[in-house]
Short mmCIF file of C-alpha atoms in Angstrom, two decimals:
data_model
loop_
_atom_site.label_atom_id
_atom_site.label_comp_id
_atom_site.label_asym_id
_atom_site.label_seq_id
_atom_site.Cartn_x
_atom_site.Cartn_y
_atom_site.Cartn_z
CA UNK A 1 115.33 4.73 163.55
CA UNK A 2 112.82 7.34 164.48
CA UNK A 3 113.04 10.88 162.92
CA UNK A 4 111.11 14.02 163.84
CA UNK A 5 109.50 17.02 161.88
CA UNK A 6 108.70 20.16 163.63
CA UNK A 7 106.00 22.55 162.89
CA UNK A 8 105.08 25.89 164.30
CA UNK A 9 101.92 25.24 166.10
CA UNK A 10 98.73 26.02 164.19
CA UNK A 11 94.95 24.09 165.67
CA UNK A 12 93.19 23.79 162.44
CA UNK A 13 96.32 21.82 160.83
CA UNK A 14 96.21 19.51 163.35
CA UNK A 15 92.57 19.52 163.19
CA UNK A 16 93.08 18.50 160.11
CA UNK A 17 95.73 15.78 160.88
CA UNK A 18 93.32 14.14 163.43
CA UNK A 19 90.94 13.92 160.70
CA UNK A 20 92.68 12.12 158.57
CA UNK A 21 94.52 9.86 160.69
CA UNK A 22 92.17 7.00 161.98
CA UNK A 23 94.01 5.55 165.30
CA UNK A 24 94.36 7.96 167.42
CA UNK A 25 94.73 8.31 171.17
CA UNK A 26 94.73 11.49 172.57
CA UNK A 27 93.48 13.48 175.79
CA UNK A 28 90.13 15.30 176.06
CA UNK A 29 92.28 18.73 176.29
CA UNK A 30 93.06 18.27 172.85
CA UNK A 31 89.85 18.39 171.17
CA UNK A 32 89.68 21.00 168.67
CA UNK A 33 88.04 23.96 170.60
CA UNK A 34 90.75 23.59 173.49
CA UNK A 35 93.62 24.05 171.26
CA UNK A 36 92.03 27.33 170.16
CA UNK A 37 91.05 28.59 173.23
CA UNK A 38 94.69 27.72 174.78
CA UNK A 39 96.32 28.97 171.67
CA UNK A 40 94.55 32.18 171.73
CA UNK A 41 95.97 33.49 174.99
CA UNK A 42 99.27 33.28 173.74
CA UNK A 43 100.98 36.52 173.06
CA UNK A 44 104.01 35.52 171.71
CA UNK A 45 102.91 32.52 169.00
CA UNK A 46 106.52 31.99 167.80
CA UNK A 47 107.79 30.07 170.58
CA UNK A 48 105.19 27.15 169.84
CA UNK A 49 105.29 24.08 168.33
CA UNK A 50 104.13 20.60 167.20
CA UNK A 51 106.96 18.06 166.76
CA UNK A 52 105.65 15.34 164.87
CA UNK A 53 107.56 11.66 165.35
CA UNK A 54 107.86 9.03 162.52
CA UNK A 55 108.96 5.61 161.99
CA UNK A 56 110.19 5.70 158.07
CA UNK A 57 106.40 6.91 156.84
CA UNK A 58 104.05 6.51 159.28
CA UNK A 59 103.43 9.57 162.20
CA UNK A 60 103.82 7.64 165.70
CA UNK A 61 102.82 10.81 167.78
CA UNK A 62 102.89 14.70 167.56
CA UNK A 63 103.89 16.34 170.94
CA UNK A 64 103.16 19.91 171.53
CA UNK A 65 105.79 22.34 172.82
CA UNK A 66 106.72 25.75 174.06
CA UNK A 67 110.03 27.47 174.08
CA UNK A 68 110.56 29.65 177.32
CA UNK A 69 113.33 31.19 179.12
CA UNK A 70 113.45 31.06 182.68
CA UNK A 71 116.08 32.20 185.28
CA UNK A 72 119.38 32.49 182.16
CA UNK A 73 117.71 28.76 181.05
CA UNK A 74 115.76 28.05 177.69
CA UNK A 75 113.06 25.41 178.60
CA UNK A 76 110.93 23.47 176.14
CA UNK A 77 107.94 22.18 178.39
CA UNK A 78 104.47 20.90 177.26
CA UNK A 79 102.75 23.24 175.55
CA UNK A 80 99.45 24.84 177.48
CA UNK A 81 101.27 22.99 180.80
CA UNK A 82 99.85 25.86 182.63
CA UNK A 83 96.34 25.68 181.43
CA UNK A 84 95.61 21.80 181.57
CA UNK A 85 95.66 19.42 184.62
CA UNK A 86 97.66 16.89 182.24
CA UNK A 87 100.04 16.68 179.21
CA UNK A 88 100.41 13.82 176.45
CA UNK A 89 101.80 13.29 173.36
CA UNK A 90 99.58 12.65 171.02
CA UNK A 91 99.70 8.79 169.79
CA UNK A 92 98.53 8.40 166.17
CA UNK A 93 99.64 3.93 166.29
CA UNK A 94 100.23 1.48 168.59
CA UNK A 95 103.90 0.97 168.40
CA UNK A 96 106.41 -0.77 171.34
CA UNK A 97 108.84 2.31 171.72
CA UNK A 98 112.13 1.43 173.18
CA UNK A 99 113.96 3.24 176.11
CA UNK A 100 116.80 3.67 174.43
CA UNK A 101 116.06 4.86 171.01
CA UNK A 102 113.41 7.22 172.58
CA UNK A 103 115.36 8.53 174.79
CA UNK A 104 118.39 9.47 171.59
CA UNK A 105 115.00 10.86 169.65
CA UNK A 106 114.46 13.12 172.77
CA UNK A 107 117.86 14.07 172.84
CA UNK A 108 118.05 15.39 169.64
CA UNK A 109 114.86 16.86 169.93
CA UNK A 110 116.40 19.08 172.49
CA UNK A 111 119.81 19.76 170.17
CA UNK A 112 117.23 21.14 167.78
CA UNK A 113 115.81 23.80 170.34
CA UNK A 114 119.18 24.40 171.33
CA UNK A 115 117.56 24.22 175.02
CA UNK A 116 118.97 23.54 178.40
CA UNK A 117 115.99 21.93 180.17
CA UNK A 118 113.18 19.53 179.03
CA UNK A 119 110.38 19.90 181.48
CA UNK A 120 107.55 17.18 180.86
CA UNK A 121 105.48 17.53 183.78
CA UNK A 122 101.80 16.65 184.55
CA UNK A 123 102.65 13.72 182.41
CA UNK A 124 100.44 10.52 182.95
CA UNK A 125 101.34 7.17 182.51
CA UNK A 126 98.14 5.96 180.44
CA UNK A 127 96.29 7.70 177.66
CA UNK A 128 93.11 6.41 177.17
CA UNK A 129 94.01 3.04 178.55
CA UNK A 130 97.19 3.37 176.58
CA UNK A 131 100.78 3.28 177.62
CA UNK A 132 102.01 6.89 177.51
CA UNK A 133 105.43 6.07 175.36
CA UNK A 134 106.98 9.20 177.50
CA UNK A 135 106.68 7.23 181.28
CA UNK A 136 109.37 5.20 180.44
CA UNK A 137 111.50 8.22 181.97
CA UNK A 138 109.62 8.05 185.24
CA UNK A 139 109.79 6.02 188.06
CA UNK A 140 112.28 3.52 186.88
CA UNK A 141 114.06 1.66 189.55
#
């Protein structure tokens, strides 16, 4: 159903992206002149990413990630976790994502990293008044 492209991370193509795009809800901490100034005090660029996530043609979200190892592990975790006091996706439409079939996409997601651990922390449940399509994974009963 859904499919995902990933993208080394690079600011002014997804400046470029937001431009173009017209709906889109994403935090503050991903205005233009954060992702430079996070990006910048990276030393080792290769390790990030944007994953961008479709339904057939049209871009649903773009999530930012970083590849680390910790303790024998490889971790994919928000990308700038450390920096910012939250972490989103970044939701380009309005769409009803289901648990399930987000939950595969995720999955898959990780097969691609070939990592052990997805750590989403400091992960809201609203963006801009908008359900955050990642909280279905928390506090479920």
């Amino acid at each position: 159903m859904y499919r995902f492209k990933v993208n080394h991370f690079d600011p002014e193509e997804l400046d470029q992206k937001f431009k173009k795009l017209s709906y889109v809800k994403k935090s503050f901490f991903y205005e233009k002149e954060w992702l430079y100034a996070c990006a910048s005090s990276r030393i080792n660029k290769k390790n990030i990413y944007s994953v961008e996530i479709y339904l057939e043609e049209t871009i649903l979200m773009i999530m930012l990630f970083e590849k680390k190892n910790f303790l024998f592990c490889d971790v994919l975790t928000w990308l700038f976790a450390e920096e910012l006091n939250f972490a989103t996706p970044i939701l380009f439409k309005k769409h009803d994502f289901k648990k399930q079939d987000l939950e595969e996409l995720i999955k898959k997601i990780l097969h691609y990293f070939n990592v052990d651990l997805l750590l989403l922390d400091k992960n809201p449940i609203y963006i801009e008044n908008e359900l955050n399509p990642l909280s279905l994974h928390i506090n479920s009963q």
